[in-house]
Amino acid sequence: MATMLQGPLRPLRLLRVLQGLPGPAADVPFRAASHGTGLLYPEHIPTSPLQKALLAAGSAGMALYNPYRHDMVAVLGETTGRRALKVLRDQMKRDPEGAQILQERPRISLSTLDLGKLQSLPEGSLGREYLRFLDVNRVSPDTRAPTRFVDDEELAYVNQRYREVHDMLHTLLGMPTNILGEIVVKWFEAVQTGLPMCILGALFGPVRLRARHLPALVSELIPWAVQSGRRAPCVLNLYYERRWAQPLTALREELGITSPPGHTKGPA
């Protein structure tokens, strides 16, 4: 893989093959790679500042052209988010629960989730509602792309953790996976994380939305998402895996997240 990155144009070619790369081994703790390999973690692809700039430009163009190219959205996030990831990492280090997450490096995937245990939890619990979200929306935590272009092992984990709790945020906010729901979650994430990719998604996402949904989005849903994002503590400081049995209503109350305006059902 390292040979693919030689020369200033190689990153653009790399964009075309990323989709064929294997996904992350999410049942393996996110740790540093072996010394002498030149890699900071197992999926790491070292890149120069110029290569990162080319990757960012290429992935931004493709992501704006086709927002469903999640691989391009992922590359854009990794090549533009270093400063925001440092802020998030520092927030986690200052919080007891967040610091424990950084130390233990939990992963969220079908191989690490005990689906039977989640199914046996009481109605209304975080774990049961998260499982319901996955089932109703036909999504899987295994679809999250592995972090590859962040040149810091700890920041790479923070980025990966953000990706793997994305569906948890849908559950917390009561948002479906239609276009409208994704835009609302992106506004919440933009306020919470400051990641450029989230900000771009929040700003340009409405371009894909049907016109009839825009009034409710602008007047109600965006203000609610922004207010919720500002009021809530850093959502990366929540050790979700140890909160499965907590009632979702209690967790929302703890975070200061109120019920969303009811405009997100159905196709958008």
PDB file of C-alpha atoms in Angstrom, residues 62-255:
ATOM      1  CA  MET A  62     -16.737  13.237  -4.725  1.00  0.00           C
ATOM      2  CA  ALA A  63     -18.662  13.543  -1.450  1.00  0.00           C
ATOM      3  CA  LEU A  64     -20.456  16.689  -2.638  1.00  0.00           C
ATOM      4  CA  TYR A  65     -21.256  15.043  -5.986  1.00  0.00           C
ATOM      5  CA  ASN A  66     -22.526  11.871  -4.321  1.00  0.00           C
ATOM      6  CA  PRO A  67     -23.165  12.192  -0.555  1.00  0.00           C
ATOM      7  CA  TYR A  68     -23.818   8.447  -0.387  1.00  0.00           C
ATOM      8  CA  ARG A  69     -20.122   7.769  -1.025  1.00  0.00           C
ATOM      9  CA  HIS A  70     -19.465   7.166   2.659  1.00  0.00           C
ATOM     10  CA  ASP A  71     -15.899   6.111   1.885  1.00  0.00           C
ATOM     11  CA  MET A  72     -15.200   9.576   0.495  1.00  0.00           C
ATOM     12  CA  VAL A  73     -16.910  11.244   3.442  1.00  0.00           C
ATOM     13  CA  ALA A  74     -14.655   9.177   5.723  1.00  0.00           C
ATOM     14  CA  VAL A  75     -11.476  10.237   3.881  1.00  0.00           C
ATOM     15  CA  LEU A  76     -12.565  13.879   4.024  1.00  0.00           C
ATOM     16  CA  GLY A  77     -13.086  13.616   7.774  1.00  0.00           C
ATOM     17  CA  GLU A  78      -9.673  12.071   8.381  1.00  0.00           C
ATOM     18  CA  THR A  79      -7.707  14.521   6.256  1.00  0.00           C
ATOM     19  CA  THR A  80      -9.318  17.696   7.639  1.00  0.00           C
ATOM     20  CA  GLY A  81     -10.138  16.904  11.264  1.00  0.00           C
ATOM     21  CA  ARG A  82      -6.829  16.766  13.148  1.00  0.00           C
ATOM     22  CA  ARG A  83      -7.345  19.977  15.151  1.00  0.00           C
ATOM     23  CA  ALA A  84     -10.899  19.031  16.149  1.00  0.00           C
ATOM     24  CA  LEU A  85      -9.786  15.511  17.076  1.00  0.00           C
ATOM     25  CA  LYS A  86      -7.152  16.974  19.414  1.00  0.00           C
ATOM     26  CA  VAL A  87      -9.826  19.025  21.177  1.00  0.00           C
ATOM     27  CA  LEU A  88     -12.056  15.953  21.511  1.00  0.00           C
ATOM     28  CA  ARG A  89      -9.137  13.858  22.795  1.00  0.00           C
ATOM     29  CA  ASP A  90      -8.338  16.479  25.435  1.00  0.00           C
ATOM     30  CA  GLN A  91     -11.984  16.608  26.512  1.00  0.00           C
ATOM     31  CA  MET A  92     -11.960  12.840  26.937  1.00  0.00           C
ATOM     32  CA  LYS A  93      -8.747  12.930  28.974  1.00  0.00           C
ATOM     33  CA  ARG A  94     -10.255  15.443  31.392  1.00  0.00           C
ATOM     34  CA  ASP A  95     -13.345  13.310  31.993  1.00  0.00           C
ATOM     35  CA  PRO A  96     -13.129  10.113  34.132  1.00  0.00           C
ATOM     36  CA  GLU A  97     -15.430   8.130  31.841  1.00  0.00           C
ATOM     37  CA  GLY A  98     -13.804   9.499  28.707  1.00  0.00           C
ATOM     38  CA  ALA A  99     -10.306   8.784  30.033  1.00  0.00           C
ATOM     39  CA  GLN A 100     -11.310   5.191  30.714  1.00  0.00           C
ATOM     40  CA  ILE A 101     -12.551   4.855  27.145  1.00  0.00           C
ATOM     41  CA  LEU A 102      -9.216   6.161  25.831  1.00  0.00           C
ATOM     42  CA  GLN A 103      -7.362   3.683  28.014  1.00  0.00           C
ATOM     43  CA  GLU A 104      -9.472   0.599  27.255  1.00  0.00           C
ATOM     44  CA  ARG A 105     -10.266   1.360  23.584  1.00  0.00           C
ATOM     45  CA  PRO A 106     -13.678  -0.389  23.332  1.00  0.00           C
ATOM     46  CA  ARG A 107     -15.030  -1.089  19.838  1.00  0.00           C
ATOM     47  CA  ILE A 108     -18.623  -1.353  18.634  1.00  0.00           C
ATOM     48  CA  SER A 109     -19.351  -4.024  16.031  1.00  0.00           C
ATOM     49  CA  LEU A 110     -21.479  -7.120  15.575  1.00  0.00           C
ATOM     50  CA  SER A 111     -18.549  -9.168  16.864  1.00  0.00           C
ATOM     51  CA  THR A 112     -18.297  -7.180  20.110  1.00  0.00           C
ATOM     52  CA  LEU A 113     -22.015  -6.675  20.778  1.00  0.00           C
ATOM     53  CA  ASP A 114     -23.908  -9.318  22.745  1.00  0.00           C
ATOM     54  CA  LEU A 115     -27.138  -9.141  20.743  1.00  0.00           C
ATOM     55  CA  GLY A 116     -28.879 -11.672  22.967  1.00  0.00           C
ATOM     56  CA  LYS A 117     -28.123  -9.595  26.043  1.00  0.00           C
ATOM     57  CA  LEU A 118     -29.322  -6.413  24.361  1.00  0.00           C
ATOM     58  CA  GLN A 119     -32.543  -8.162  23.332  1.00  0.00           C
ATOM     59  CA  SER A 120     -33.157  -9.288  26.910  1.00  0.00           C
ATOM     60  CA  LEU A 121     -32.870  -5.777  28.351  1.00  0.00           C
ATOM     61  CA  PRO A 122     -36.039  -3.967  29.481  1.00  0.00           C
ATOM     62  CA  GLU A 123     -38.099  -1.983  27.008  1.00  0.00           C
ATOM     63  CA  GLY A 124     -36.910   1.601  26.868  1.00  0.00           C
ATOM     64  CA  SER A 125     -33.335   0.837  27.900  1.00  0.00           C
ATOM     65  CA  LEU A 126     -30.468   2.248  25.837  1.00  0.00           C
ATOM     66  CA  GLY A 127     -29.353  -1.189  24.668  1.00  0.00           C
ATOM     67  CA  ARG A 128     -32.837  -2.321  23.669  1.00  0.00           C
ATOM     68  CA  GLU A 129     -33.579   0.940  21.848  1.00  0.00           C
ATOM     69  CA  TYR A 130     -30.205   0.858  20.074  1.00  0.00           C
ATOM     70  CA  LEU A 131     -30.935  -2.675  18.882  1.00  0.00           C
ATOM     71  CA  ARG A 132     -34.384  -1.555  17.740  1.00  0.00           C
ATOM     72  CA  PHE A 133     -32.805   1.321  15.819  1.00  0.00           C
ATOM     73  CA  LEU A 134     -30.466  -1.069  13.989  1.00  0.00           C
ATOM     74  CA  ASP A 135     -33.349  -3.413  13.155  1.00  0.00           C
ATOM     75  CA  VAL A 136     -35.907  -0.818  12.055  1.00  0.00           C
ATOM     76  CA  ASN A 137     -33.433   1.108   9.901  1.00  0.00           C
ATOM     77  CA  ARG A 138     -31.659  -2.027   8.634  1.00  0.00           C
ATOM     78  CA  VAL A 139     -28.206  -0.727   9.476  1.00  0.00           C
ATOM     79  CA  SER A 140     -25.154  -2.418  10.959  1.00  0.00           C
ATOM     80  CA  PRO A 141     -22.283  -1.048  13.063  1.00  0.00           C
ATOM     81  CA  ASP A 142     -19.949  -3.024  10.804  1.00  0.00           C
ATOM     82  CA  THR A 143     -20.482  -0.552   7.948  1.00  0.00           C
ATOM     83  CA  ARG A 144     -18.253   2.069   9.600  1.00  0.00           C
ATOM     84  CA  ALA A 145     -15.036   2.535   7.624  1.00  0.00           C
ATOM     85  CA  PRO A 146     -11.728   2.037   9.429  1.00  0.00           C
ATOM     86  CA  THR A 147      -9.603   5.110  10.118  1.00  0.00           C
ATOM     87  CA  ARG A 148      -6.537   5.158   7.849  1.00  0.00           C
ATOM     88  CA  PHE A 149      -5.152   8.658   7.270  1.00  0.00           C
ATOM     89  CA  VAL A 150      -4.858  10.096  10.797  1.00  0.00           C
ATOM     90  CA  ASP A 151      -1.134  10.235  11.663  1.00  0.00           C
ATOM     91  CA  ASP A 152      -1.558   9.800  15.398  1.00  0.00           C
ATOM     92  CA  GLU A 153      -2.611   6.522  16.986  1.00  0.00           C
ATOM     93  CA  GLU A 154      -4.636   8.074  19.808  1.00  0.00           C
ATOM     94  CA  LEU A 155      -6.388  10.581  17.554  1.00  0.00           C
ATOM     95  CA  ALA A 156      -7.148   7.769  15.126  1.00  0.00           C
ATOM     96  CA  TYR A 157      -8.980   5.933  17.897  1.00  0.00           C
ATOM     97  CA  VAL A 158     -10.946   9.081  18.796  1.00  0.00           C
ATOM     98  CA  ASN A 159     -11.986   9.349  15.146  1.00  0.00           C
ATOM     99  CA  GLN A 160     -12.952   5.670  15.043  1.00  0.00           C
ATOM    100  CA  ARG A 161     -14.921   5.983  18.274  1.00  0.00           C
ATOM    101  CA  TYR A 162     -16.828   8.935  16.822  1.00  0.00           C
ATOM    102  CA  ARG A 163     -17.786   6.820  13.809  1.00  0.00           C
ATOM    103  CA  GLU A 164     -18.825   3.835  15.862  1.00  0.00           C
ATOM    104  CA  VAL A 165     -21.116   5.823  18.189  1.00  0.00           C
ATOM    105  CA  HIS A 166     -22.853   7.594  15.286  1.00  0.00           C
ATOM    106  CA  ASP A 167     -25.804   5.202  15.410  1.00  0.00           C
ATOM    107  CA  MET A 168     -25.937   5.704  19.175  1.00  0.00           C
ATOM    108  CA  LEU A 169     -26.487   9.402  18.516  1.00  0.00           C
ATOM    109  CA  HIS A 170     -29.356   8.566  16.185  1.00  0.00           C
ATOM    110  CA  THR A 171     -30.849   6.569  19.058  1.00  0.00           C
ATOM    111  CA  LEU A 172     -30.304   9.337  21.609  1.00  0.00           C
ATOM    112  CA  LEU A 173     -31.791  11.979  19.328  1.00  0.00           C
ATOM    113  CA  GLY A 174     -34.647   9.798  18.096  1.00  0.00           C
ATOM    114  CA  MET A 175     -33.628  10.377  14.478  1.00  0.00           C
ATOM    115  CA  PRO A 176     -34.189   7.906  11.606  1.00  0.00           C
ATOM    116  CA  THR A 177     -31.666   7.333   8.828  1.00  0.00           C
ATOM    117  CA  ASN A 178     -33.561   9.205   6.123  1.00  0.00           C
ATOM    118  CA  ILE A 179     -32.017  12.354   4.675  1.00  0.00           C
ATOM    119  CA  LEU A 180     -33.784  14.661   7.107  1.00  0.00           C
ATOM    120  CA  GLY A 181     -32.733  12.584  10.119  1.00  0.00           C
ATOM    121  CA  GLU A 182     -29.114  12.445   8.963  1.00  0.00           C
ATOM    122  CA  ILE A 183     -28.994  16.221   8.499  1.00  0.00           C
ATOM    123  CA  VAL A 184     -30.318  16.786  12.016  1.00  0.00           C
ATOM    124  CA  VAL A 185     -27.718  14.402  13.473  1.00  0.00           C
ATOM    125  CA  LYS A 186     -24.982  16.155  11.476  1.00  0.00           C
ATOM    126  CA  TRP A 187     -25.960  19.509  13.012  1.00  0.00           C
ATOM    127  CA  PHE A 188     -25.755  17.959  16.481  1.00  0.00           C
ATOM    128  CA  GLU A 189     -22.379  16.391  15.646  1.00  0.00           C
ATOM    129  CA  ALA A 190     -21.061  19.636  14.151  1.00  0.00           C
ATOM    130  CA  VAL A 191     -21.759  21.495  17.392  1.00  0.00           C
ATOM    131  CA  GLN A 192     -20.458  18.653  19.551  1.00  0.00           C
ATOM    132  CA  THR A 193     -17.273  17.785  17.651  1.00  0.00           C
ATOM    133  CA  GLY A 194     -16.299  20.761  15.497  1.00  0.00           C
ATOM    134  CA  LEU A 195     -15.179  18.295  12.812  1.00  0.00           C
ATOM    135  CA  PRO A 196     -15.056  20.035   9.395  1.00  0.00           C
ATOM    136  CA  MET A 197     -16.717  17.034   7.759  1.00  0.00           C
ATOM    137  CA  CYS A 198     -19.706  17.345  10.115  1.00  0.00           C
ATOM    138  CA  ILE A 199     -19.955  21.084   9.499  1.00  0.00           C
ATOM    139  CA  LEU A 200     -19.907  20.588   5.726  1.00  0.00           C
ATOM    140  CA  GLY A 201     -22.515  17.831   5.992  1.00  0.00           C
ATOM    141  CA  ALA A 202     -24.754  20.050   8.100  1.00  0.00           C
ATOM    142  CA  LEU A 203     -24.454  23.006   5.721  1.00  0.00           C
ATOM    143  CA  PHE A 204     -24.711  21.176   2.394  1.00  0.00           C
ATOM    144  CA  GLY A 205     -27.002  18.316   3.437  1.00  0.00           C
ATOM    145  CA  PRO A 206     -30.201  20.360   2.953  1.00  0.00           C
ATOM    146  CA  VAL A 207     -29.396  20.627  -0.778  1.00  0.00           C
ATOM    147  CA  ARG A 208     -30.555  16.995  -1.090  1.00  0.00           C
ATOM    148  CA  LEU A 209     -33.743  17.580   0.894  1.00  0.00           C
ATOM    149  CA  ARG A 210     -37.232  17.879  -0.571  1.00  0.00           C
ATOM    150  CA  ALA A 211     -38.432  21.471  -0.482  1.00  0.00           C
ATOM    151  CA  ARG A 212     -41.455  20.666   1.672  1.00  0.00           C
ATOM    152  CA  HIS A 213     -39.156  19.641   4.552  1.00  0.00           C
ATOM    153  CA  LEU A 214     -37.037  22.809   4.532  1.00  0.00           C
ATOM    154  CA  PRO A 215     -39.337  25.048   6.626  1.00  0.00           C
ATOM    155  CA  ALA A 216     -39.474  22.548   9.506  1.00  0.00           C
ATOM    156  CA  LEU A 217     -35.730  21.883   9.227  1.00  0.00           C
ATOM    157  CA  VAL A 218     -34.771  25.551   9.390  1.00  0.00           C
ATOM    158  CA  SER A 219     -37.333  26.762  11.921  1.00  0.00           C
ATOM    159  CA  GLU A 220     -37.475  23.805  14.317  1.00  0.00           C
ATOM    160  CA  LEU A 221     -35.104  20.886  13.776  1.00  0.00           C
ATOM    161  CA  ILE A 222     -31.814  22.748  13.297  1.00  0.00           C
ATOM    162  CA  PRO A 223     -32.383  25.038  16.318  1.00  0.00           C
ATOM    163  CA  TRP A 224     -33.288  21.971  18.403  1.00  0.00           C
ATOM    164  CA  ALA A 225     -30.180  20.051  17.251  1.00  0.00           C
ATOM    165  CA  VAL A 226     -27.883  23.031  17.880  1.00  0.00           C
ATOM    166  CA  GLN A 227     -29.359  23.673  21.317  1.00  0.00           C
ATOM    167  CA  SER A 228     -29.088  19.976  22.211  1.00  0.00           C
ATOM    168  CA  GLY A 229     -25.483  19.845  21.016  1.00  0.00           C
ATOM    169  CA  ARG A 230     -24.521  22.879  23.072  1.00  0.00           C
ATOM    170  CA  ARG A 231     -26.325  21.719  26.193  1.00  0.00           C
ATOM    171  CA  ALA A 232     -25.055  18.130  26.214  1.00  0.00           C
ATOM    172  CA  PRO A 233     -21.596  17.230  27.548  1.00  0.00           C
ATOM    173  CA  CYS A 234     -19.207  15.596  25.088  1.00  0.00           C
ATOM    174  CA  VAL A 235     -20.982  12.462  23.852  1.00  0.00           C
ATOM    175  CA  LEU A 236     -17.632  10.713  23.317  1.00  0.00           C
ATOM    176  CA  ASN A 237     -17.262  10.658  27.105  1.00  0.00           C
ATOM    177  CA  LEU A 238     -20.117   8.173  27.445  1.00  0.00           C
ATOM    178  CA  TYR A 239     -19.100   4.538  27.917  1.00  0.00           C
ATOM    179  CA  TYR A 240     -22.227   3.319  26.122  1.00  0.00           C
ATOM    180  CA  GLU A 241     -21.303  -0.330  26.506  1.00  0.00           C
ATOM    181  CA  ARG A 242     -21.638   0.039  30.281  1.00  0.00           C
ATOM    182  CA  ARG A 243     -24.896   1.959  30.045  1.00  0.00           C
ATOM    183  CA  TRP A 244     -26.960  -0.535  28.042  1.00  0.00           C
ATOM    184  CA  ALA A 245     -29.407  -1.074  30.913  1.00  0.00           C
ATOM    185  CA  GLN A 246     -29.861   2.650  31.601  1.00  0.00           C
ATOM    186  CA  PRO A 247     -33.316   3.919  30.574  1.00  0.00           C
ATOM    187  CA  LEU A 248     -33.002   5.999  27.429  1.00  0.00           C
ATOM    188  CA  THR A 249     -35.198   8.711  28.934  1.00  0.00           C
ATOM    189  CA  ALA A 250     -32.865   8.953  31.941  1.00  0.00           C
ATOM    190  CA  LEU A 251     -29.794   9.230  29.705  1.00  0.00           C
ATOM    191  CA  ARG A 252     -31.449  11.937  27.628  1.00  0.00           C
ATOM    192  CA  GLU A 253     -32.301  13.812  30.811  1.00  0.00           C
ATOM    193  CA  GLU A 254     -28.692  13.455  31.988  1.00  0.00           C
ATOM    194  CA  LEU A 255     -27.483  14.945  28.705  1.00  0.00           C
TER     195      LEU A 255
END
